[in-house]
Coordinates of C-alpha atoms in Angstrom, one line a residue:
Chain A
X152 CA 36.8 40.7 -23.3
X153 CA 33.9 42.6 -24.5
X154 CA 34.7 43.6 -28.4
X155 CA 32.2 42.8 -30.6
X156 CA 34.7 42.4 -34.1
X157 CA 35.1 39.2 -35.1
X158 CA 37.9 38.9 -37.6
X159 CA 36.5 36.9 -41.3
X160 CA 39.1 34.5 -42.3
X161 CA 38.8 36.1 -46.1
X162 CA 40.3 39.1 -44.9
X163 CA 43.4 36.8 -44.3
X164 CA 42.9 34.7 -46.8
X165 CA 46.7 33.3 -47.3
X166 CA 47.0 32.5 -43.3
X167 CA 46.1 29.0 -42.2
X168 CA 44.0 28.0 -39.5
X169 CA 46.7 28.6 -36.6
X170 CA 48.2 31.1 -38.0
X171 CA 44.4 33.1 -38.5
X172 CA 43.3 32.2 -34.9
X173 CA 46.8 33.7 -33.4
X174 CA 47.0 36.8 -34.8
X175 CA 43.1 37.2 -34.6
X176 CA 43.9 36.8 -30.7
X177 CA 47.1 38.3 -30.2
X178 CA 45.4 41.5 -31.8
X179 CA 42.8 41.7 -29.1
X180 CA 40.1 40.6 -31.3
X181 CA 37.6 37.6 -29.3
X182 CA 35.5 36.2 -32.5
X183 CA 36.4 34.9 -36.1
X184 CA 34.4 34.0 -39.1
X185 CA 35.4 31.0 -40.3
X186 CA 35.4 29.5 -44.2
X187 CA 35.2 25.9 -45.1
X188 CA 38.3 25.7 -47.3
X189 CA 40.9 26.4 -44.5
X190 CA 39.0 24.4 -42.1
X191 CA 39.0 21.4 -44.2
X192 CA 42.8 21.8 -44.9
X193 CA 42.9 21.3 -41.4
X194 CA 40.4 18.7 -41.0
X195 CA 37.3 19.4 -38.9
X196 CA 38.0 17.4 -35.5
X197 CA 41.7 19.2 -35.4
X198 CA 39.9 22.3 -36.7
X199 CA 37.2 22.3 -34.0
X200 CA 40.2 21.9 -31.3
X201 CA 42.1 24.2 -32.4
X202 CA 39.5 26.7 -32.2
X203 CA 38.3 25.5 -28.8
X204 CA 41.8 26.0 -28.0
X205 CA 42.0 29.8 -29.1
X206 CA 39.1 30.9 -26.9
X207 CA 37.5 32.4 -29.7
X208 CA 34.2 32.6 -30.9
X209 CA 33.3 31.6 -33.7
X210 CA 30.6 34.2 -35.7
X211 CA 29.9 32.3 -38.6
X212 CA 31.2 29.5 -41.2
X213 CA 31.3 30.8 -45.0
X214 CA 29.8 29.2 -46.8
X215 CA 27.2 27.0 -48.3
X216 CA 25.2 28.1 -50.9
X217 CA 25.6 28.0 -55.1
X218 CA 22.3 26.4 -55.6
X219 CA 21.6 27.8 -59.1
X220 CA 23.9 25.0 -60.9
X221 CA 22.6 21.6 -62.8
X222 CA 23.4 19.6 -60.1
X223 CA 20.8 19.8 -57.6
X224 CA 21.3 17.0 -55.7
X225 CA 25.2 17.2 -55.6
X226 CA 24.6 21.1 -54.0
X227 CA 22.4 19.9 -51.4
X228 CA 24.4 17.1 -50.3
X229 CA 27.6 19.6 -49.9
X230 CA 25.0 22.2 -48.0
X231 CA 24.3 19.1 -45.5
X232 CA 27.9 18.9 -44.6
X233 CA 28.2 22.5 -44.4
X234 CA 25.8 22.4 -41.8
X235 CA 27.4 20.0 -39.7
X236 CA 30.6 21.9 -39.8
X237 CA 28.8 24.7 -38.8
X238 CA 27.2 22.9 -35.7
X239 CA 30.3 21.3 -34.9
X240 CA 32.7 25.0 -34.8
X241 CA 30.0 27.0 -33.1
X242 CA 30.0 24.0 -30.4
X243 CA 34.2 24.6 -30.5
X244 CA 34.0 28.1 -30.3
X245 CA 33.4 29.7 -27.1
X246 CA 30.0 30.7 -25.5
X247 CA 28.5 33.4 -27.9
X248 CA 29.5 31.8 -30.8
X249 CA 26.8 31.9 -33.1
X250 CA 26.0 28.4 -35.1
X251 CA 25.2 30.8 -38.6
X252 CA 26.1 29.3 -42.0
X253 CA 25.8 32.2 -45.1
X254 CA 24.6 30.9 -47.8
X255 CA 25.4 32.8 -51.3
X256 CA 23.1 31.4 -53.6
X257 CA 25.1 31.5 -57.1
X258 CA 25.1 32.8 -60.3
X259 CA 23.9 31.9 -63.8
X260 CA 24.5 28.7 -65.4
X261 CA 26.3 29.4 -68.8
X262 CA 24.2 30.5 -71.4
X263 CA 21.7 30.9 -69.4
X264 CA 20.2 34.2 -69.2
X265 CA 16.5 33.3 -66.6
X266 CA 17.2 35.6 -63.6
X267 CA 13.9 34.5 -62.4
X268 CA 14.4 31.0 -62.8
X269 CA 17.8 30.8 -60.7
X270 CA 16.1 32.9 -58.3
X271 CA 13.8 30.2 -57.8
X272 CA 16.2 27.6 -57.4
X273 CA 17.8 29.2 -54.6
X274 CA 14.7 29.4 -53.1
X275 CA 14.0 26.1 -52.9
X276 CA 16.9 24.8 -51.9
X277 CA 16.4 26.8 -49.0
X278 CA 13.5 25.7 -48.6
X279 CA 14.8 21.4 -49.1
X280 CA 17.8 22.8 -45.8
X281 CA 15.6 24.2 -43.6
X282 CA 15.0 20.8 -41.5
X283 CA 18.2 20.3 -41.8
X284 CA 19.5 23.1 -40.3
X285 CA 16.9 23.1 -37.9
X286 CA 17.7 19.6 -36.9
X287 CA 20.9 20.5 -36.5
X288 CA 20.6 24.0 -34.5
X289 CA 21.7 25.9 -37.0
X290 CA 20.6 29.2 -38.6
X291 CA 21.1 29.0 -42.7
X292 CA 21.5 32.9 -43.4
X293 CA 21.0 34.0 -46.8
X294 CA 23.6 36.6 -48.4
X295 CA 22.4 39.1 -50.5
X296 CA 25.1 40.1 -52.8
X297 CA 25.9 43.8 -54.5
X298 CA 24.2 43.6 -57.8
X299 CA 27.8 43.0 -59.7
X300 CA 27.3 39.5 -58.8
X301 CA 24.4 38.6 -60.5
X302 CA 25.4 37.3 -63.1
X303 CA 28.2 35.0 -62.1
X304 CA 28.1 34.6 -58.2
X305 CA 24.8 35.5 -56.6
X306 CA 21.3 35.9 -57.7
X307 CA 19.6 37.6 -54.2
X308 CA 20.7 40.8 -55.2
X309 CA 19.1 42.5 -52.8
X310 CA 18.3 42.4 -48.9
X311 CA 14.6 42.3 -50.0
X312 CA 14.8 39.4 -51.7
X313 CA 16.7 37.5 -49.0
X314 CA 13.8 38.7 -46.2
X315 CA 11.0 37.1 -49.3
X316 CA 12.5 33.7 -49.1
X317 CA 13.6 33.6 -45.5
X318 CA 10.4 35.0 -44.2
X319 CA 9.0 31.5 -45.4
X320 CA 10.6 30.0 -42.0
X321 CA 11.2 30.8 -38.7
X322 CA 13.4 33.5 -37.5
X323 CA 15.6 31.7 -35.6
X324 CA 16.1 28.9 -38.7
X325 CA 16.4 31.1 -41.4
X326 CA 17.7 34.6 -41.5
X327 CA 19.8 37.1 -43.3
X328 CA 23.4 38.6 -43.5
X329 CA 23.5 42.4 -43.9
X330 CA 27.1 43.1 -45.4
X331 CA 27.9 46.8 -46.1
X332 CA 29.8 45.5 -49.4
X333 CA 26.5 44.9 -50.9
X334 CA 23.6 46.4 -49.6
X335 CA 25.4 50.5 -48.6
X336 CA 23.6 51.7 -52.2
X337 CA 19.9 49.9 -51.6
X338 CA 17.5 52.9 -51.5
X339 CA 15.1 50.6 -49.2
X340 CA 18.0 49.8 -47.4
X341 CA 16.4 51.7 -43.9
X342 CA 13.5 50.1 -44.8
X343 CA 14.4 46.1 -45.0
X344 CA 16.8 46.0 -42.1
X345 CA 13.6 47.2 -40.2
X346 CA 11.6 44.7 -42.0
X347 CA 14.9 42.3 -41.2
X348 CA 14.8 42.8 -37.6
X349 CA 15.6 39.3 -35.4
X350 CA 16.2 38.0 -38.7
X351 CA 19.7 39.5 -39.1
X352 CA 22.0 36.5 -38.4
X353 CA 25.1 37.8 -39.0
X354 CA 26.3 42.0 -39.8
X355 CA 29.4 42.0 -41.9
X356 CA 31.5 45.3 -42.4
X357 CA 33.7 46.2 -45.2
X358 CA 34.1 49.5 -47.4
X359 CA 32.9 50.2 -51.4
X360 CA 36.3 51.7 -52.4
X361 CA 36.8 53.5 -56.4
X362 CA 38.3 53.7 -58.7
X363 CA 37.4 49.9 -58.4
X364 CA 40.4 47.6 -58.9
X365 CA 40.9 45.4 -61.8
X366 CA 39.3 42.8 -60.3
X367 CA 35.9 43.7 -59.3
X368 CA 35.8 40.2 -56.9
X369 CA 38.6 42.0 -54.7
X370 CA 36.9 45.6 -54.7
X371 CA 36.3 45.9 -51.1
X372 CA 38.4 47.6 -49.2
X373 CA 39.5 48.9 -45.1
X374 CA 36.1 50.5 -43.4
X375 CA 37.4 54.1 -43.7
X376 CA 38.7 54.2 -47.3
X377 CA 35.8 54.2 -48.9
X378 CA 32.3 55.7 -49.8
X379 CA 30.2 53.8 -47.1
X380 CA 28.4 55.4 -44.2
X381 CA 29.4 53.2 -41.4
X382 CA 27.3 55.1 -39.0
X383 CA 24.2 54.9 -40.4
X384 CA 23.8 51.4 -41.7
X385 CA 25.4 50.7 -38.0
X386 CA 22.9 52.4 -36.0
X387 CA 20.0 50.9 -38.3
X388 CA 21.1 47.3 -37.4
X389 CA 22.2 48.2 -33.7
X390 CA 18.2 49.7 -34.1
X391 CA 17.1 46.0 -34.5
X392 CA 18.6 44.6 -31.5
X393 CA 21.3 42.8 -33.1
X394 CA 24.2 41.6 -30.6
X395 CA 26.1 39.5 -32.2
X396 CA 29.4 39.6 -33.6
X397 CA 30.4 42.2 -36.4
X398 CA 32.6 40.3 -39.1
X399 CA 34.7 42.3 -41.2
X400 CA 35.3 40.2 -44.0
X401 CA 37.4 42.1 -47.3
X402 CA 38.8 40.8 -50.7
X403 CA 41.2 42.8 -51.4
X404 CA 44.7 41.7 -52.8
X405 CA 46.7 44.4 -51.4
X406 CA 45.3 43.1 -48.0
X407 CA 46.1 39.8 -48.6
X408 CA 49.5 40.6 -49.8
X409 CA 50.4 41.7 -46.3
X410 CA 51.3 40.5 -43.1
X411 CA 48.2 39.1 -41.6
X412 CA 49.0 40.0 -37.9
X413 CA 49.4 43.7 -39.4
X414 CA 46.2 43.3 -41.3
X415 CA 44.7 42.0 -37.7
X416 CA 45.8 45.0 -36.1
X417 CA 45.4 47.6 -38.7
X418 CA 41.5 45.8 -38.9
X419 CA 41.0 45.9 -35.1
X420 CA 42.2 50.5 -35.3
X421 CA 39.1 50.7 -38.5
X422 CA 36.4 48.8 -36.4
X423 CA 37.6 50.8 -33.4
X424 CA 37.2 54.1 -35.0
X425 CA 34.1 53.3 -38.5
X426 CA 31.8 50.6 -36.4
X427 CA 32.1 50.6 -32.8
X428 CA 31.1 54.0 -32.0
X429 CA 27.7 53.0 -33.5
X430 CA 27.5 49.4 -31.7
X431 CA 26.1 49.4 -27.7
X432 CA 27.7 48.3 -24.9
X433 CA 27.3 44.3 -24.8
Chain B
X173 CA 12.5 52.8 -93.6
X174 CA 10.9 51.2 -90.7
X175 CA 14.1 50.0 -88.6
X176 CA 13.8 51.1 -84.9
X177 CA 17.3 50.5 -84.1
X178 CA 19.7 54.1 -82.9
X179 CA 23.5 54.1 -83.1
X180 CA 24.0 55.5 -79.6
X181 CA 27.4 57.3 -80.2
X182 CA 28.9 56.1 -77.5
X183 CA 29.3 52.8 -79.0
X184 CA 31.8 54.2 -81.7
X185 CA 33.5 56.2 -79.8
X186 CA 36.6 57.4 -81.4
X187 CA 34.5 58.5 -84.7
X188 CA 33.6 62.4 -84.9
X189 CA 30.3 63.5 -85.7
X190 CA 30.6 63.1 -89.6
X191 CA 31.9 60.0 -89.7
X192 CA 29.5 58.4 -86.8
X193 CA 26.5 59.6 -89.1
X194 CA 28.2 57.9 -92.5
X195 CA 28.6 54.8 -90.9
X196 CA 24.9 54.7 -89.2
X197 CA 23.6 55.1 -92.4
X198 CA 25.8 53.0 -94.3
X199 CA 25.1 50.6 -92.1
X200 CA 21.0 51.0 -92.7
X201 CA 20.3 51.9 -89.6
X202 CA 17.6 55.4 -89.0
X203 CA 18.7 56.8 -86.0
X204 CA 21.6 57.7 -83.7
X205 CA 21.9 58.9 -80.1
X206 CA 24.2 61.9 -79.9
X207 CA 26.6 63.0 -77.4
X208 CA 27.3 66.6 -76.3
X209 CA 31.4 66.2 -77.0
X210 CA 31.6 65.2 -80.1
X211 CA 28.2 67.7 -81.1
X212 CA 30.3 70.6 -79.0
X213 CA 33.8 69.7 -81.6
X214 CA 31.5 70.2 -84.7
X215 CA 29.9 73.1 -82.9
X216 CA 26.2 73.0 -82.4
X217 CA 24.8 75.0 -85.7
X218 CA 27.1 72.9 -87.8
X219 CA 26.1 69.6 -86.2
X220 CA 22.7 70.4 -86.6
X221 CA 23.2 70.8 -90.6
X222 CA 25.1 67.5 -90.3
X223 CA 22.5 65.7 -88.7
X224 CA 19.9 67.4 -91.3
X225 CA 21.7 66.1 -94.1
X226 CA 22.1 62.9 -93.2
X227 CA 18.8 62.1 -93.1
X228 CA 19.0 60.2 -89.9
X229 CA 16.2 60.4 -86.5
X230 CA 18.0 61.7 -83.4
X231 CA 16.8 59.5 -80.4
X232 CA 18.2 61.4 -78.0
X233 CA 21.1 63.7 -76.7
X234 CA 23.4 62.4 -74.0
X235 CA 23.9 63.9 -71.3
X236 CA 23.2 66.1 -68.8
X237 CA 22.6 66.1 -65.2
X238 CA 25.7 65.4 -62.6
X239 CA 24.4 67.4 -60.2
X240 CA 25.1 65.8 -56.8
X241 CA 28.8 68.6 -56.7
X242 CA 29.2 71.6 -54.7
X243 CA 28.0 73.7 -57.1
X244 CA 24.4 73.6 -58.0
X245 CA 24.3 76.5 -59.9
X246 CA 27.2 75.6 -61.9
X247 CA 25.5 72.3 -62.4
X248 CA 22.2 74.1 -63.8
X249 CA 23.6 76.3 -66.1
X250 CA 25.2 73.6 -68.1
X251 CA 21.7 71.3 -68.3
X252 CA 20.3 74.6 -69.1
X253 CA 22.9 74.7 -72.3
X254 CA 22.2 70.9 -72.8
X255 CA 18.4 71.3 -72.9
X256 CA 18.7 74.0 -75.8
X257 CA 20.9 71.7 -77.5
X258 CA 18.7 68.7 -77.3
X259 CA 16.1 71.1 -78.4
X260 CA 18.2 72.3 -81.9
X261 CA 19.3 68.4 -82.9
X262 CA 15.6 66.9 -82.1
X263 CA 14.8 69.9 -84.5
X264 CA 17.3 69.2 -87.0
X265 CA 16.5 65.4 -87.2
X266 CA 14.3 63.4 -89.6
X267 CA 10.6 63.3 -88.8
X268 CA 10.2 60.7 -85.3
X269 CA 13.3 62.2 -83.9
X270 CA 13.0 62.6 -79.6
X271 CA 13.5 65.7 -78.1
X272 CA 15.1 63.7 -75.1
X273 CA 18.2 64.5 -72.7
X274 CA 19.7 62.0 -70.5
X275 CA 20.7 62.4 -67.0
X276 CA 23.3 61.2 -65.1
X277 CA 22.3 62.0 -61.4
X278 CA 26.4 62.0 -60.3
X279 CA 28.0 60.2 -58.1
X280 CA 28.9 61.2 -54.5
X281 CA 31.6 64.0 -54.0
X282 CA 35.1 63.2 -52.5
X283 CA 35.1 62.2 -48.5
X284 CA 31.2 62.7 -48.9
X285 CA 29.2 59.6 -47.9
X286 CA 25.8 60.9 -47.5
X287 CA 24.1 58.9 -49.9
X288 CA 20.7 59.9 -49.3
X289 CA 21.5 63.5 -49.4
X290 CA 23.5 62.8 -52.9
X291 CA 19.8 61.8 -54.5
X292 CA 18.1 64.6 -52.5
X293 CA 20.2 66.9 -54.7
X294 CA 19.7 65.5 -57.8
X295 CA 15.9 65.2 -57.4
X296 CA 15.7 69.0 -56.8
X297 CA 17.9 70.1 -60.1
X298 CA 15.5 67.6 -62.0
X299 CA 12.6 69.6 -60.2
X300 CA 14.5 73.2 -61.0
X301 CA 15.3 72.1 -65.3
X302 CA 11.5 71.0 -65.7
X303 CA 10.0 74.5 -66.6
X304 CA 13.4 75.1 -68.6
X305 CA 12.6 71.7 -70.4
X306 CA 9.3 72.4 -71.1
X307 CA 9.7 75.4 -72.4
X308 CA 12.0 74.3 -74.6
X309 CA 9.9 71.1 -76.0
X310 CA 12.4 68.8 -74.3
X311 CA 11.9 65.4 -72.0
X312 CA 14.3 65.0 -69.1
X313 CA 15.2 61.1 -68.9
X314 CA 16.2 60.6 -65.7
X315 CA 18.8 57.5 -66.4
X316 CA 19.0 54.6 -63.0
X317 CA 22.5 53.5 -62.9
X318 CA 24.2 50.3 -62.1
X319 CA 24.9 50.0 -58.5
X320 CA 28.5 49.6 -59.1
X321 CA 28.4 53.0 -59.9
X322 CA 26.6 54.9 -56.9
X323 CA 29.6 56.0 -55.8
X324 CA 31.5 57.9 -58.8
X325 CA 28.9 58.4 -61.1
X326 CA 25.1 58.1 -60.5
X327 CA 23.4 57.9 -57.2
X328 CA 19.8 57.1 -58.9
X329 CA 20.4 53.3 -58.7
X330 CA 16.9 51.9 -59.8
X331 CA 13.8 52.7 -62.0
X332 CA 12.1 52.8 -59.5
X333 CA 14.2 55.8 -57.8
X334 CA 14.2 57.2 -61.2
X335 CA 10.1 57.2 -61.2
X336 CA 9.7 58.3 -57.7
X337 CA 12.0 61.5 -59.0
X338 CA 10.3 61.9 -62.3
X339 CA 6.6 61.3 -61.3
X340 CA 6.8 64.5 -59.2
X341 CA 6.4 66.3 -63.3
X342 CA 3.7 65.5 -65.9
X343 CA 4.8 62.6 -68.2
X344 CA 5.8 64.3 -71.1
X345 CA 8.6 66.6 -69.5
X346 CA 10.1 63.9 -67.2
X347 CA 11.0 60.6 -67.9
X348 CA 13.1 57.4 -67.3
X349 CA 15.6 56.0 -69.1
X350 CA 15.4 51.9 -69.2
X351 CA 18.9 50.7 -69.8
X352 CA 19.5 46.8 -70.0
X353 CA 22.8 47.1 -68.7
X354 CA 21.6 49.1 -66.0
X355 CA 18.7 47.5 -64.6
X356 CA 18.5 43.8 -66.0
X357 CA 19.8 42.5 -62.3
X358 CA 16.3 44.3 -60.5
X359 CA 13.3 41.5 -58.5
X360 CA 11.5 44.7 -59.4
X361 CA 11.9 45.4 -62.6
X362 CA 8.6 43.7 -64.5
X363 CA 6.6 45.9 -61.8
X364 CA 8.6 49.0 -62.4
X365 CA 9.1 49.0 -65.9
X366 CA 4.8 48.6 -66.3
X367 CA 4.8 51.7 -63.6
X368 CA 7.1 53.6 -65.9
X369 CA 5.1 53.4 -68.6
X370 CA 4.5 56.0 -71.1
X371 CA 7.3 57.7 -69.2
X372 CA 9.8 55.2 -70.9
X373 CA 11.8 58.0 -72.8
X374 CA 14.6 55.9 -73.9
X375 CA 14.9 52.3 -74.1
X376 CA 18.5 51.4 -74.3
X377 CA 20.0 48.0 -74.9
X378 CA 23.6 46.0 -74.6
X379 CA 24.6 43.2 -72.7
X380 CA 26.2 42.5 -69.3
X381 CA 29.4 40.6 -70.0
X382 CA 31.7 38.3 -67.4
X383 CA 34.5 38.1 -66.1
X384 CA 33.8 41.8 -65.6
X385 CA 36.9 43.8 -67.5
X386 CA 39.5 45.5 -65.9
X387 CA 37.8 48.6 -66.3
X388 CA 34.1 48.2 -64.7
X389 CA 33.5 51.5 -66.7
X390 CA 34.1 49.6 -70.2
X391 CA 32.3 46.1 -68.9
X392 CA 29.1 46.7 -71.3
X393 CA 29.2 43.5 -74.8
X394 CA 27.1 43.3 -77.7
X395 CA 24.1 42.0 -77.4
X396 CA 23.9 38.1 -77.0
X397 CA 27.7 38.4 -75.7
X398 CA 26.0 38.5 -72.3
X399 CA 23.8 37.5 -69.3
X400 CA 20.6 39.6 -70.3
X401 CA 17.6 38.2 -71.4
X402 CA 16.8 40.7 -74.5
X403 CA 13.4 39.0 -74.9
X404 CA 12.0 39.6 -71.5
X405 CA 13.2 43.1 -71.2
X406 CA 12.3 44.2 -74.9
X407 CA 8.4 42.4 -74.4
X408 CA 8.3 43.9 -71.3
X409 CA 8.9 47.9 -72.6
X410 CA 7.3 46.8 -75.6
X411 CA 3.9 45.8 -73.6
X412 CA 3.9 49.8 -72.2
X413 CA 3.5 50.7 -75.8
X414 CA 6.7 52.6 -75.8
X415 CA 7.3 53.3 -79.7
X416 CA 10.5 55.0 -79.9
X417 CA 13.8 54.2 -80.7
X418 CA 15.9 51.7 -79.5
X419 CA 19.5 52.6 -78.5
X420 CA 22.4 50.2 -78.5
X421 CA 25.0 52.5 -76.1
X422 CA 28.0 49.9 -75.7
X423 CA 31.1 51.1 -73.8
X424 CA 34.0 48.5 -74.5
X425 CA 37.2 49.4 -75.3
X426 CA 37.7 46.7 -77.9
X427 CA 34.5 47.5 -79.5
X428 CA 35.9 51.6 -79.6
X429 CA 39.5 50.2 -80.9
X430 CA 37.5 48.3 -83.7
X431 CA 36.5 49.9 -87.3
X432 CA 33.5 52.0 -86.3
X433 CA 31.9 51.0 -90.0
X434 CA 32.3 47.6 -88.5
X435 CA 30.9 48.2 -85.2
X436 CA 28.0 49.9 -87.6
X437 CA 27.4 46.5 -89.2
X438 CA 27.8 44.2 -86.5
X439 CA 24.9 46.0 -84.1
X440 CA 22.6 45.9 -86.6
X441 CA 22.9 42.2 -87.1
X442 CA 22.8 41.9 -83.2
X443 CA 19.7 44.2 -82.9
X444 CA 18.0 42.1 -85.8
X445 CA 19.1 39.0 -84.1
X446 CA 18.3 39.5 -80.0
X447 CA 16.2 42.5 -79.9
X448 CA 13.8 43.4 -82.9
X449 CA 11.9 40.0 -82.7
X450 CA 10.2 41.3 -79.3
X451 CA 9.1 44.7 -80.6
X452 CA 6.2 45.0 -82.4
X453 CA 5.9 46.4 -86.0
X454 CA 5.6 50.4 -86.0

């Protein structure tokens, strides 16, 4: 099996973890991004069997990250087990699985209104992981997130600012996620995933659909139904030499309202037609 | 009266002409920021007496531009129209009044998803109105837009796209708009804004509010309601010596369903209270 997709779990967000690794598999897909919650439902050890089980790889673990609250301490300590989850489901997964945690670095405290300063925070926390992650062989990659987010979910709004705080460590501690979702309307968007490089841990793929839904959370929608130019921002980060998986990870409640082996399929038909044609032969 | 504070229309929505300028006055603010429709419903001569009478500054006329469609010339014609009209209401307004029009780039058209293209258009309509706004005594104010909105309404997405457009024209034809709500989220904004300016041509201010409302369009609040820090944005457009007026351009349906009088009332004690303490006395 050579595909490069790698199914997100968010994209099936009401399967469990048996239930997301079978139809992930049974709809020819060989990689899955996994996220804490489900994992932990399952517990890690059965988790981690499970997925060695599967014959998956594993692209990535979502997510650690929301430094920008009160508790400093408390967010570090859960970043710390994060990475060990991370370590431990790469090591599951099967050879090319990628040991990458994305980090999203959260929003504004309430009433608080200093951009700059939560900035900072998520800096340094980065900064107080790195060891671990290195100790632990495991890359921490930071998650710029569409500018909508700023105020409540992420602060690194842009792939720029991700590159100036993970350009403090090495490439292969630190690096970045490009994800369609949020960086498609960056006008320097050529321009930092050239700058990005080897430092583009993980490329996630998922359309910018209008009118936008009610909830702006679950805006994202099939590669194909929307506004994004999949071949371009493709090429650029094929350009880079990145050859790891592509995640397509979407919040979107009509997707979640179907059957997830259809939503595996019908995933597996958009990355065949929107994002492979633009990927080289691994 | 010394008040620097506009009533952009916008933010009272449902009142016509006549009643928008009753309640700005009433409400002791100077100066209000028109908008071609309800101007157009008056008809232009007529709101030009309107505006004469009432004593009030106009700040400036929105809008014009939405010129990323198929048709260009189409698209021309009708800033053409809008120019004139910014022109005749500048004219007809109280001494300080800004012969300024607002542009919308536009967003991307249907099945198109050639973003860079989109903003190659729209920089060559600004660069085809400039002689026409010139000769009529008008600024252009090229207007960045949200991200969220790259796709359906306006694929200038930062000030700093906005200044790469409008510093291709000598500063007093083309200029930026600074809108709170549309740039407050930008690491570059401190740098940008002092590039901008004396080619700040409208400083606009309302707050970004969460949970986002169902309708992204409608998710501007009040000031204070919000995530944006007033003081920092205001001292920082202050510090270019921009001396015009400030607009408050809120679109929220609960603030259009209110009592416009009301509405009136309530920005000015918002402006007094999050806003005028960071601009200097003029």
């Amino acid at each position: 099996m050579t595909g490069r997709l790698s199914l997100n779990q968010a994209t099936i967000k009401y399967a469990d973890l048996p239930t997301a690794l079978r139809v992930t598999r049974e709809a020819g897909i060989d990689a899955v991004g996994l996220w804490r919650e489900p994992v932990a439902e399952a517990g890690l050890a059965t988790a981690a069997a499970m997925v060695a089980d599967s014959g998956l790889r594993v692209s990535s673990l979502c997510r650690g990250g929301f430094f920008t609250g009160p508790d400093r301490r408390a967010a570090l300590e859960e970043n710390r087990r994060a990475i060990e989850e991370t370590a431990t489901l790469a090591a599951a997964g099967a050879p090319g699985s990628a040991p990458v945690l994305v980090l999203v670095a959260g929003g504004l405290p309430d009433g608080d209104r200093d951009l700059p300063g939560a900035r900072a925070r998520a800096a340094d926390a980065v900064a107080a992981l790195a060891d671990d992650a290195a100790a632990a062989g495991v890359v921490l990659a930071i998650e710029p997130m569409h500018p909508i987010y700023a105020a409540d979910r992420g602060v690194i709004s842009t792939l720029g600012q991700a590159l100036d705080v993970a350009e403090q460590f090495p490439a292969d501690r630190v690096g970045v996620v490009v994800d369609t979702f949020h960086v498609w309307w960056d006008p320097h968007l050529d321009a930092q995933v050239r700058r990005a490089g080897s430092r583009i841990a993980s490329y996630q793929v998922c359309d910018w659909i209008t009118p936008l839904p009610a909830d702006a959370l679950l805006a994202r929608g099939m590669m194909g139904d929307g506004h994004v130019d999949f071949a371009a921002i493709t090429h650029l980060v094929a350009e880079t030499g990145y050859a790891g998986d592509v995640e397509v990870e979407i919040f979107n409640q009509e997707i979640w309202d179907a059957d997830p082996a259809e939503i595996a399929e019908r995933t597996a038909k958009a990355f065949e037609a929107h994002v492979a044609p633009w990927l080289p032969p691994r």
